[in-house]
């Protein structure tokens, strides 16, 4: 999982030694916890609202707990005060063996006095958490997914009342865990269904649950089986190269993507006849991906789209005019792509998509420090898709020095290398960042600062001039060689 | 070390990137410089041995005039100058040509 927050290793080590300090179960009480799970395909959005009451004067650090399985599937975690836009500082403490959970502390904007309360909203995006069930489906069949989670939200604090709501995108819910013999913490029906929403709870007076005893004795596993008639998209591999050219004042961005339809695998063979007739009657296969619409940056031009076979002409770009750097922009260039073949369940499709854009829309020059500052978008959002592996390479002009980069969230790995391309002599410095499990929340901007001395700009013309001069030198020598057979 | 928020503010505040040579002029610069390189290369290639002009067999009234020829001197100062100038103009011209055709180097 990527970490948009600080990972405080020293405090983690302290936490291992003194777990009591980390599991601060005495500072707060949860007066209510409401967890809403928006079920989807590749991405599941979980919003948990904690109504917290301070049990001590000056309480400011609130501890969140995620079960191991939940932590593995979490790709994005963000905490805010309800009704406010600012995100709260989050620190990860890592795995707590005593609590059998991964702990995070959220720093509240203001310390709470005794018995004061606030509402904390924690947004989580989970990836690879739903799976098709049945795993295979024929071309004309529908698609259904299963989602599994734990019944209780873990917390190191006592909880007065808690409920979990699961919202299916389709009202057709095939089945869900009914908890027939479960009457702990509730005197009412433990689960109710209303339309596409299944509600587990309310459950009352839950003791601190982020511990092994509670998880072993009280925690339950729930599952929902629901219809999902949309393709489940994964980008198994994304390689983005952003090349900066000062001579051409251009930023070229090229994405090499491998798309995978992770929905129900196609049962049997693909029938083109059935595919054409289903389109004719307006009943296309629900889990099939026929086309893709991407929102690309404004001001792009010279877009290209090709795959292993060559140029793919089934695409259309609607350009939006260029927007100056830093200006508020609501416009996007729309790229409609139609792969060579429809992407059925279990199928893959690899392609390259690239475009040029004016460098002035992305880069600026700081006169004070003499540095260029450029902002490179991390990725292009594909609606509802998760990017399993991403490699972003930022290629700076030849001769760039004093390079520094500022990603919106820390990468798994970063490196500096040399990239050699047209008319290069010493090569261009390239920054490579690696990420995993990117979602729409990760669509930020990587800022890079660098210096390019004037002499570095002359490197290319001088290199070409040297090549010309060598040709002239050969001609110069050749003119002075007498190759006549008979000399007068 | 600057943090992300401050770099984000700096990026918005600084003036936009502007190249030393406007991009719109690059096609014209490429054409002019490469034409000049071609002309100088032609001039360089049509050099004539200095002795041939003063040769007894060279008839100034019947033989064609050596107007465009670069004399091949003992100390090749002029040849070197022409070659160097052509190379430099060609260097810049090729870079401008690459950018003109969409290979932004």
Coordinates of C-alpha atoms in Angstrom, one line a residue:
Chain A
X1 CA 0.0 0.0 0.0
X2 CA 1.3 3.5 -0.8
X3 CA 1.8 5.8 2.1
X4 CA 0.5 9.3 1.7
X5 CA 1.4 9.9 5.3
X6 CA 4.5 9.8 7.3
X7 CA 5.9 6.5 8.4
X8 CA 7.3 7.1 11.9
X9 CA 9.7 4.2 12.4
X10 CA 11.1 5.3 15.7
X11 CA 7.6 5.5 17.2
X12 CA 6.8 2.1 15.7
X13 CA 9.8 0.6 17.4
X14 CA 8.7 2.3 20.6
X15 CA 5.3 0.9 20.0
X16 CA 6.7 -2.6 19.8
X17 CA 8.4 -2.2 23.1
X18 CA 5.5 -0.5 24.9
X19 CA 2.3 -1.5 23.3
X20 CA 0.3 0.1 26.0
X21 CA 1.5 3.5 24.9
X22 CA 0.4 2.9 21.3
X23 CA -3.0 1.3 22.1
X24 CA -4.1 4.5 23.9
X25 CA -7.6 3.1 24.9
X26 CA -8.1 5.7 27.6
X27 CA -8.1 9.0 25.7
X28 CA -11.3 8.6 23.6
X29 CA -14.6 6.9 23.3
X30 CA -16.4 6.2 20.1
X31 CA -20.0 7.4 20.6
X32 CA -20.8 6.0 17.2
X33 CA -19.1 4.4 14.2
X34 CA -20.8 4.2 10.9
X35 CA -19.0 2.5 8.0
X36 CA -20.4 2.8 4.5
X37 CA -19.0 0.5 1.9
X38 CA -19.7 1.5 -1.7
X39 CA -19.3 -1.8 -3.6
X40 CA -17.7 -1.7 -7.0
X41 CA -15.5 -3.7 -9.4
X42 CA -11.8 -3.1 -9.2
X43 CA -12.3 -0.4 -6.5
X44 CA -14.3 -0.4 -3.3
X45 CA -14.8 2.9 -1.5
X46 CA -15.1 2.6 2.3
X47 CA -16.1 5.7 4.3
X48 CA -16.0 5.3 8.1
X49 CA -17.3 8.1 10.3
X50 CA -16.2 8.1 13.9
X51 CA -18.0 10.2 16.4
X52 CA -15.3 10.5 19.1
X53 CA -15.5 11.9 22.6
X54 CA -12.5 12.8 24.5
X55 CA -12.1 11.1 27.9
X56 CA -9.1 13.2 28.9
X57 CA -8.3 16.9 28.6
X58 CA -6.0 17.8 25.8
X59 CA -6.7 14.6 23.7
X60 CA -5.4 15.1 20.2
X61 CA -4.0 11.9 18.8
X62 CA -6.7 9.4 17.7
X63 CA -5.6 5.8 16.9
X64 CA -7.2 3.9 14.0
X65 CA -6.9 0.2 13.6
X66 CA -7.1 -1.9 10.4
X67 CA -7.2 -5.6 10.4
X68 CA -4.4 -7.3 8.5
X69 CA -6.5 -8.4 5.6
X70 CA -8.0 -4.9 5.3
X71 CA -4.6 -3.3 5.5
X72 CA -3.3 -5.4 2.6
X73 CA -6.2 -4.3 0.4
X74 CA -6.1 -0.6 1.3
X75 CA -4.6 1.5 -1.4
X76 CA -5.6 4.9 -0.1
X77 CA -6.3 6.2 3.4
X78 CA -7.2 9.7 4.3
X79 CA -8.8 11.3 7.4
X80 CA -10.7 14.5 7.7
X81 CA -12.9 16.3 10.1
X82 CA -16.5 16.0 8.9
X83 CA -17.4 19.0 6.8
X84 CA -13.9 20.2 6.3
X85 CA -11.7 19.9 3.2
X86 CA -8.3 19.7 4.9
X87 CA -6.8 16.3 5.4
X88 CA -5.4 15.5 8.8
X89 CA -1.8 14.4 9.4
X90 CA -1.7 10.6 9.5
X91 CA 1.2 8.5 11.0
X92 CA 1.6 4.8 10.5
X93 CA 2.7 2.7 13.4
X94 CA 2.8 -0.6 11.5
X95 CA 1.6 -3.9 12.8
X96 CA 0.9 -4.3 16.5
X97 CA 1.3 -8.0 17.6
X98 CA -0.8 -7.5 20.7
X99 CA -3.6 -5.7 18.8
X100 CA -3.3 -8.0 15.8
X101 CA -3.9 -5.0 13.7
X102 CA -2.2 -2.2 11.8
X103 CA -2.3 1.1 13.7
X104 CA -2.4 4.7 12.6
X105 CA -2.6 7.9 14.5
X106 CA -4.6 10.8 13.3
X107 CA -3.7 14.2 14.7
X108 CA -6.8 16.3 15.3
X109 CA -6.6 19.9 14.3
X110 CA -7.3 21.0 17.9
X111 CA -6.9 19.2 21.2
X112 CA -10.2 18.2 22.7
X113 CA -11.2 19.1 26.2
X114 CA -12.7 16.5 28.5
X115 CA -16.1 15.2 27.1
X116 CA -15.7 17.3 23.9
X117 CA -16.5 15.5 20.7
X118 CA -15.8 15.7 17.0
X119 CA -16.6 13.7 13.9
X120 CA -13.7 12.1 12.1
X121 CA -14.3 10.8 8.5
X122 CA -11.8 8.2 7.3
X123 CA -11.9 7.5 3.5
X124 CA -10.3 4.3 2.3
X125 CA -10.1 2.9 -1.2
X126 CA -9.6 -0.8 -1.4
X127 CA -8.3 -2.6 -4.5
X128 CA -8.3 -6.3 -5.5
X129 CA -10.9 -7.0 -2.9
X130 CA -13.8 -8.1 -5.0
X131 CA -13.7 -11.2 -7.2
X132 CA -16.0 -12.6 -9.8
X133 CA -18.3 -15.3 -8.7
X134 CA -18.8 -17.5 -10.6
X135 CA -15.3 -17.1 -11.9
X136 CA -16.4 -17.8 -15.5
X137 CA -19.3 -16.5 -17.5
X138 CA -20.4 -17.1 -21.1
X139 CA -20.4 -14.2 -23.6
X140 CA -24.0 -13.4 -23.1
X141 CA -24.2 -14.1 -19.4
X142 CA -24.2 -11.4 -16.7
X143 CA -21.4 -11.0 -14.2
X144 CA -21.6 -11.2 -10.4
X145 CA -19.0 -10.3 -7.8
X146 CA -18.4 -11.2 -4.2
X147 CA -17.1 -8.9 -1.4
X148 CA -15.9 -10.1 1.9
X149 CA -15.1 -8.1 5.0
X150 CA -15.2 -8.2 8.8
X151 CA -18.4 -7.4 10.7
X152 CA -16.9 -5.0 13.3
X153 CA -14.7 -2.0 12.7
X154 CA -11.7 -2.5 14.9
X155 CA -10.8 0.2 17.4
X156 CA -8.6 0.5 20.4
X157 CA -11.5 2.5 22.1
X158 CA -14.8 1.4 23.5
X159 CA -17.6 1.9 21.0
X160 CA -21.2 2.9 22.1
X161 CA -22.9 2.0 18.8
X162 CA -21.6 0.8 15.5
X163 CA -23.2 -0.1 12.1
X164 CA -22.0 -1.1 8.7
X165 CA -23.8 -0.4 5.5
X166 CA -22.9 -2.1 2.2
X167 CA -24.3 -0.4 -0.9
X168 CA -24.4 -2.4 -4.1
X169 CA -24.2 -0.6 -7.4
X170 CA -27.0 -2.8 -8.7
X171 CA -30.2 -3.6 -6.7
X172 CA -29.8 -7.2 -7.6
X173 CA -28.1 -8.7 -4.6
X174 CA -27.9 -12.5 -4.9
X175 CA -27.0 -13.3 -1.3
X176 CA -25.4 -11.9 1.9
X177 CA -24.4 -13.2 5.2
X178 CA -27.4 -13.2 7.5
X179 CA -25.8 -13.9 10.9
X180 CA -28.8 -16.0 12.0
X181 CA -27.3 -17.2 15.3
X182 CA -25.5 -14.0 16.2
X183 CA -27.0 -11.9 18.9
X184 CA -23.9 -10.3 20.5
X185 CA -24.1 -6.6 21.1
X186 CA -27.6 -6.3 19.7
X187 CA -31.2 -7.0 20.6
X188 CA -32.5 -6.2 17.2
X189 CA -32.1 -7.9 13.9
X190 CA -28.3 -8.1 13.3
X191 CA -28.8 -7.4 9.5
X192 CA -31.4 -5.7 7.4
X193 CA -31.7 -5.1 3.7
X194 CA -33.4 -2.2 2.0
X195 CA -33.1 -2.1 -1.8
X196 CA -29.5 -2.2 -2.7
X197 CA -28.3 -1.4 0.8
X198 CA -27.5 -4.0 3.4
X199 CA -27.1 -2.8 7.0
X200 CA -25.3 -4.7 9.7
X201 CA -26.2 -3.3 13.1
X202 CA -26.7 -1.3 15.1
X203 CA -24.4 -3.0 17.6
X204 CA -24.1 -1.5 21.1
X205 CA -21.4 -1.3 23.8
X206 CA -18.6 -2.9 22.0
X207 CA -15.4 -3.1 24.1
X208 CA -12.0 -2.1 22.6
X209 CA -11.8 -4.5 19.7
X210 CA -8.2 -4.0 18.4
X211 CA -6.9 -7.1 20.3
X212 CA -6.5 -10.8 19.7
X213 CA -9.2 -11.9 22.1
X214 CA -12.0 -9.9 20.6
X215 CA -10.9 -10.8 17.0
X216 CA -10.8 -14.5 17.9
X217 CA -14.1 -14.6 19.9
X218 CA -16.4 -11.9 18.6
X219 CA -15.3 -10.9 15.1
X220 CA -17.4 -12.3 12.3
X221 CA -16.8 -12.6 8.6
X222 CA -19.5 -11.2 6.2
X223 CA -19.8 -11.5 2.5
X224 CA -22.1 -10.1 -0.2
X225 CA -22.7 -11.5 -3.6
X226 CA -24.0 -8.9 -6.0
X227 CA -24.6 -8.4 -9.7
X228 CA -22.1 -6.1 -11.5
X229 CA -22.7 -5.5 -15.1
X230 CA -19.7 -3.4 -15.9
X231 CA -16.2 -4.5 -17.0
X232 CA -13.7 -4.8 -14.2
X233 CA -10.6 -3.0 -15.3
X234 CA -7.0 -3.4 -14.2
X235 CA -3.9 -1.8 -15.6
X236 CA -1.5 -4.5 -14.9
X237 CA 1.4 -2.5 -16.0
X238 CA 1.8 1.3 -16.7
X239 CA 5.1 2.7 -17.9
X240 CA 5.0 6.5 -18.3
X241 CA 7.8 8.4 -19.8
X242 CA 7.7 12.2 -19.7
X243 CA 10.5 13.8 -21.8
X244 CA 11.3 17.5 -21.5
X245 CA 12.8 19.3 -24.4
X246 CA 14.0 22.9 -24.0
X247 CA 15.0 23.4 -27.7
X248 CA 11.5 22.4 -28.8
X249 CA 9.7 23.8 -25.6
X250 CA 7.8 20.5 -25.5
X251 CA 6.7 17.9 -23.0
X252 CA 6.1 14.5 -24.5
X253 CA 4.2 12.0 -22.4
X254 CA 4.1 8.4 -23.5
X255 CA 2.1 5.7 -21.7
X256 CA 2.7 2.0 -22.3
X257 CA -0.3 0.3 -20.8
X258 CA -1.4 -3.3 -20.4
X259 CA -5.2 -3.5 -19.8
X260 CA -6.7 -6.5 -18.2
X261 CA -10.3 -7.3 -17.8
X262 CA -10.3 -8.9 -14.3
X263 CA -14.0 -9.8 -14.4
X264 CA -15.5 -13.2 -15.0
X265 CA -13.4 -15.1 -17.4
X266 CA -15.0 -15.9 -20.8
X267 CA -16.4 -19.4 -20.7
X268 CA -16.0 -21.1 -24.1
X269 CA -14.9 -19.3 -27.2
X270 CA -15.5 -15.8 -28.4
X271 CA -18.3 -15.7 -31.0
X272 CA -18.0 -12.7 -33.4
X273 CA -21.4 -13.4 -34.7
X274 CA -22.9 -13.3 -31.2
X275 CA -21.0 -10.2 -30.5
X276 CA -22.3 -8.4 -33.6
X277 CA -25.8 -9.5 -33.1
X278 CA -25.8 -8.4 -29.4
X279 CA -24.7 -5.0 -30.5
X280 CA -27.4 -4.9 -33.2
X281 CA -30.1 -5.6 -30.7
X282 CA -28.6 -3.2 -28.1
X283 CA -27.7 -5.9 -25.6
X284 CA -23.9 -6.0 -25.5
X285 CA -22.1 -8.3 -23.1
X286 CA -22.1 -6.6 -19.7
X287 CA -18.5 -7.5 -18.7
X288 CA -17.0 -6.7 -22.1
X289 CA -15.0 -3.5 -22.7
X290 CA -15.5 -2.3 -26.2
X291 CA -14.0 1.2 -25.9
X292 CA -12.3 3.5 -23.5
X293 CA -12.7 7.2 -22.9
X294 CA -9.7 9.0 -21.3
X295 CA -9.5 12.6 -20.1
X296 CA -6.1 13.9 -21.2
X297 CA -4.7 17.2 -20.3
X298 CA -5.8 20.4 -22.1
X299 CA -3.5 21.8 -24.8
X300 CA -2.1 18.5 -26.1
X301 CA -1.4 17.8 -29.8
X302 CA 0.1 15.2 -32.1
X303 CA -1.4 12.3 -30.1
X304 CA -0.5 8.8 -31.2
X305 CA -2.0 5.4 -30.3
X306 CA -0.5 2.2 -31.5
X307 CA 0.0 -1.4 -30.4
X308 CA 2.2 -4.3 -31.3
X309 CA 0.6 -4.5 -34.8
X310 CA 1.0 -0.8 -35.5
X311 CA -1.1 2.3 -35.5
X312 CA -4.6 1.9 -34.3
X313 CA -6.8 4.2 -36.3
X314 CA -10.0 3.6 -34.2
X315 CA -9.5 6.5 -31.9
X316 CA -10.6 10.1 -31.8
X317 CA -9.1 13.1 -30.0
X318 CA -11.1 16.1 -29.1
X319 CA -8.6 18.7 -28.1
X320 CA -9.1 21.3 -25.4
X321 CA -7.2 24.6 -25.7
X322 CA -4.0 25.1 -23.8
X323 CA -4.4 26.3 -20.2
X324 CA -1.6 28.5 -18.7
X325 CA 0.5 26.9 -15.9
X326 CA -1.1 27.2 -12.5
X327 CA -4.4 28.3 -13.8
X328 CA -7.6 26.6 -12.7
X329 CA -8.5 24.2 -15.3
X330 CA -11.7 22.3 -15.8
X331 CA -11.1 21.4 -19.4
X332 CA -9.8 18.1 -20.6
X333 CA -8.9 16.8 -24.0
X334 CA -11.1 13.7 -24.6
X335 CA -9.5 10.7 -26.2
X336 CA -11.8 7.9 -27.3
X337 CA -10.0 4.7 -27.8
X338 CA -11.4 1.6 -29.4
X339 CA -9.0 -1.4 -29.0
X340 CA -8.5 -3.8 -31.9
X341 CA -10.8 -6.3 -30.2
X342 CA -13.3 -6.1 -27.4
X343 CA -11.8 -6.9 -24.1
X344 CA -13.7 -9.9 -22.7
X345 CA -13.2 -11.3 -19.2
X346 CA -9.7 -12.5 -18.6
X347 CA -8.3 -10.9 -21.7
X348 CA -5.4 -8.5 -22.0
X349 CA -4.6 -5.6 -24.4
X350 CA -1.3 -3.7 -24.6
X351 CA -1.0 -0.4 -26.3
X352 CA 1.0 2.8 -26.4
X353 CA -0.6 6.2 -26.1
X354 CA 1.4 9.4 -26.3
X355 CA 1.1 13.1 -26.9
X356 CA 3.0 16.4 -27.0
X357 CA 2.2 19.5 -25.1
X358 CA 3.7 22.9 -24.7
X359 CA 6.3 23.0 -22.0
X360 CA 5.1 26.4 -20.8
X361 CA 1.9 24.7 -19.5
X362 CA 4.0 22.6 -17.1
X363 CA 7.3 24.3 -16.4
X364 CA 8.5 27.6 -15.0
X365 CA 11.7 29.2 -14.3
X366 CA 12.6 30.6 -10.9
X367 CA 14.9 33.5 -11.4
X368 CA 16.0 33.6 -7.8
X369 CA 17.4 30.1 -7.6
X370 CA 18.1 29.8 -11.3
X371 CA 16.1 26.5 -11.3
X372 CA 13.4 25.2 -13.6
X373 CA 10.3 23.8 -11.9
X374 CA 8.2 21.3 -13.8
X375 CA 5.0 19.5 -12.8
X376 CA 4.4 16.1 -14.3
X377 CA 1.1 14.3 -13.9
X378 CA 1.4 10.9 -12.2
X379 CA -1.1 9.1 -14.4
X380 CA -4.2 9.4 -16.5
X381 CA -7.2 8.3 -14.7
X382 CA -9.1 5.4 -16.1
X383 CA -12.5 5.3 -14.5
X384 CA -13.0 2.5 -12.1
X385 CA -9.6 1.0 -12.8
X386 CA -6.6 0.2 -10.5
X387 CA -3.0 0.4 -11.7
X388 CA -1.2 -2.6 -10.4
X389 CA 2.3 -1.6 -11.2
X390 CA 3.4 1.9 -12.4
X391 CA 6.8 3.2 -13.4
X392 CA 7.0 6.9 -14.1
X393 CA 10.2 8.1 -15.8
X394 CA 10.9 11.8 -16.1
X395 CA 13.6 12.5 -18.6
X396 CA 15.2 15.9 -18.1
X397 CA 17.2 17.9 -20.7
X398 CA 20.8 16.9 -21.4
X399 CA 23.2 18.5 -18.9
X400 CA 20.6 19.1 -16.2
X401 CA 22.1 19.4 -12.7
X402 CA 20.9 20.0 -9.1
X403 CA 18.0 17.7 -9.7
X404 CA 15.4 17.3 -7.0
X405 CA 12.0 15.7 -7.1
X406 CA 8.8 16.0 -5.0
X407 CA 6.2 13.3 -5.5
X408 CA 2.7 13.8 -4.0
X409 CA 3.2 10.5 -2.1
X410 CA 6.3 8.5 -1.5
X411 CA 7.2 6.0 -4.2
X412 CA 8.1 2.4 -3.4
X413 CA 11.4 2.9 -5.2
X414 CA 13.1 5.8 -6.9
X415 CA 16.3 5.9 -9.0
X416 CA 18.3 8.3 -11.1
X417 CA 19.7 7.0 -14.4
X418 CA 20.9 8.2 -17.8
X419 CA 18.6 8.1 -20.9
X420 CA 20.2 8.3 -24.3
X421 CA 18.1 9.4 -27.3
X422 CA 18.4 11.5 -30.5
X423 CA 21.5 13.8 -30.7
X424 CA 22.6 13.0 -27.2
X425 CA 26.3 12.8 -26.3
X426 CA 26.4 12.4 -22.5
X427 CA 22.8 11.3 -22.2
X428 CA 19.9 12.8 -20.3
X429 CA 19.3 12.4 -16.5
X430 CA 16.1 10.4 -15.9
X431 CA 14.2 10.0 -12.6
X432 CA 12.3 6.8 -12.3
X433 CA 9.6 6.3 -9.7
X434 CA 7.8 3.0 -9.0
X435 CA 4.3 2.7 -7.5
X436 CA 1.8 0.0 -6.9
X437 CA -2.0 -0.1 -6.7
X438 CA -2.8 3.4 -7.9
X439 CA -6.3 4.6 -8.0
X440 CA -8.1 7.8 -9.0
X441 CA -7.0 9.4 -5.7
X442 CA -3.3 9.1 -6.8
X443 CA -3.7 11.3 -9.8
X444 CA -1.4 14.0 -8.5
X445 CA 1.6 15.9 -9.8
X446 CA 5.3 15.2 -9.4
X447 CA 7.3 18.3 -9.2
X448 CA 11.0 18.3 -10.3
X449 CA 13.4 21.1 -10.0
X450 CA 16.7 21.3 -12.0
X451 CA 19.2 23.6 -13.5
X452 CA 20.4 23.6 -17.1
X453 CA 23.4 25.8 -17.8
X454 CA 23.5 27.7 -21.2
X455 CA 26.4 25.6 -22.3
X456 CA 24.4 22.4 -22.0
X457 CA 22.0 23.8 -24.6
X458 CA 24.9 24.1 -27.0
X459 CA 25.8 20.4 -26.6
X460 CA 23.6 19.1 -29.4
X461 CA 24.4 21.7 -32.1
X462 CA 28.1 21.3 -31.3
X463 CA 27.8 17.5 -31.5
X464 CA 26.1 17.7 -35.0
X465 CA 28.7 20.4 -36.0
X466 CA 31.5 18.0 -35.1
X467 CA 30.0 15.3 -37.3
X468 CA 29.7 17.8 -40.2
X469 CA 33.3 18.9 -39.6
X470 CA 34.6 15.4 -39.7
X471 CA 32.9 15.0 -43.1
X472 CA 34.6 18.2 -44.3
X473 CA 37.9 17.0 -42.9
X474 CA 37.6 13.8 -44.9
X475 CA 36.8 15.8 -48.0
X476 CA 39.7 18.1 -47.3
X477 CA 42.1 15.2 -47.2
X478 CA 40.6 13.5 -50.2
X479 CA 41.0 16.6 -52.3
X480 CA 44.8 16.5 -51.7
X481 CA 45.2 12.9 -52.7
X482 CA 46.2 12.5 -56.3
X483 CA 44.6 9.4 -57.7
X484 CA 45.4 9.9 -61.3
X485 CA 47.0 7.0 -63.0
X486 CA 49.2 9.0 -65.3
X487 CA 50.6 12.2 -63.9
X488 CA 51.3 15.0 -66.3
Chain B
X1 CA 14.7 21.0 2.0
X2 CA 11.5 22.3 0.5
X3 CA 8.3 20.3 1.1
X4 CA 5.7 19.4 -1.4
X5 CA 3.3 22.2 -0.5
X6 CA 5.9 24.9 -0.9
X7 CA 7.1 23.5 -4.3
X8 CA 3.5 23.4 -5.5
X9 CA 3.1 27.1 -4.6
X10 CA 6.4 28.0 -6.2
X11 CA 5.4 26.1 -9.4
X12 CA 2.3 28.2 -9.7
X13 CA 4.0 31.5 -8.9
X14 CA 7.1 31.3 -11.2
X15 CA 6.8 32.6 -14.8
X16 CA 6.1 30.0 -17.5
X17 CA 9.0 28.4 -19.4
X18 CA 10.1 30.4 -22.4
X19 CA 12.8 29.0 -24.9
X20 CA 15.7 31.0 -26.0
X21 CA 14.5 30.7 -29.6
X22 CA 10.7 30.9 -30.2
X23 CA 9.4 27.5 -31.4
X24 CA 7.5 29.1 -34.3
X25 CA 10.7 30.4 -35.8
X26 CA 12.5 27.0 -35.8
X27 CA 11.2 25.9 -39.2
X28 CA 12.5 29.0 -40.9
X29 CA 15.7 28.9 -39.0
X30 CA 16.2 25.3 -40.1
X31 CA 15.6 26.2 -43.7
X32 CA 17.9 29.2 -43.7
X33 CA 20.7 27.5 -41.8
X34 CA 20.6 24.2 -43.8
X35 CA 20.4 26.1 -47.1
X36 CA 23.5 28.1 -46.0
X37 CA 25.2 24.9 -45.0
X38 CA 24.4 23.4 -48.4
X39 CA 25.8 26.4 -50.2
X40 CA 28.9 26.5 -48.2
X41 CA 29.4 22.8 -48.7
X42 CA 29.1 23.2 -52.4
X43 CA 31.6 26.1 -52.3
X44 CA 33.9 23.9 -50.3
X45 CA 33.6 21.0 -52.6
X46 CA 34.4 22.9 -55.8
X47 CA 37.9 23.9 -54.8
X48 CA 40.6 24.1 -57.5
X49 CA 44.3 23.5 -57.1
X50 CA 46.1 26.9 -56.9
X51 CA 48.7 25.8 -59.5
X52 CA 46.1 25.0 -62.1
X53 CA 45.0 28.6 -62.4
X54 CA 48.6 29.6 -63.0
X55 CA 49.3 26.6 -65.1
X56 CA 50.8 27.2 -68.5
X57 CA 48.1 25.0 -70.0
X58 CA 45.3 27.1 -68.5
X59 CA 44.0 29.4 -71.2
X60 CA 42.2 32.3 -69.7
X61 CA 40.3 33.1 -73.0
X62 CA 39.0 29.6 -73.7
X63 CA 38.9 27.8 -70.4
X64 CA 35.8 28.4 -68.2
X65 CA 36.4 31.0 -65.5
X66 CA 37.0 29.7 -62.0
X67 CA 34.7 32.2 -60.3
X68 CA 33.0 29.9 -57.8
X69 CA 35.9 27.9 -56.9
X70 CA 37.6 27.8 -53.5
X71 CA 41.3 28.1 -54.1
X72 CA 43.2 25.3 -52.5
X73 CA 45.9 27.2 -50.8
X74 CA 49.0 25.9 -49.1
X75 CA 47.7 27.2 -45.8
X76 CA 44.0 26.2 -46.0
X77 CA 42.7 29.1 -43.9
X78 CA 39.8 29.8 -46.2
X79 CA 38.9 26.2 -46.5
X80 CA 39.0 25.7 -42.8
X81 CA 36.8 28.8 -42.2
X82 CA 34.2 27.7 -44.7
X83 CA 34.1 24.2 -43.3
X84 CA 33.8 25.4 -39.8
X85 CA 31.1 27.9 -40.6
X86 CA 29.2 25.3 -42.6
X87 CA 29.5 22.8 -39.7
X88 CA 28.3 25.2 -37.1
X89 CA 25.4 26.4 -39.2
X90 CA 24.6 22.8 -40.0
X91 CA 24.7 21.9 -36.3
X92 CA 22.1 24.4 -35.4
X93 CA 20.1 23.8 -38.5
X94 CA 19.8 20.1 -37.8
X95 CA 18.7 20.7 -34.2
X96 CA 16.0 23.1 -35.6
X97 CA 15.0 20.6 -38.2
X98 CA 14.5 17.8 -35.7
X99 CA 12.3 20.1 -33.6
X100 CA 10.4 21.1 -36.8
X101 CA 9.5 17.6 -37.8
X102 CA 8.3 16.7 -34.2
X103 CA 11.4 15.0 -32.8
X104 CA 11.8 17.4 -29.9
X105 CA 15.5 17.0 -28.9

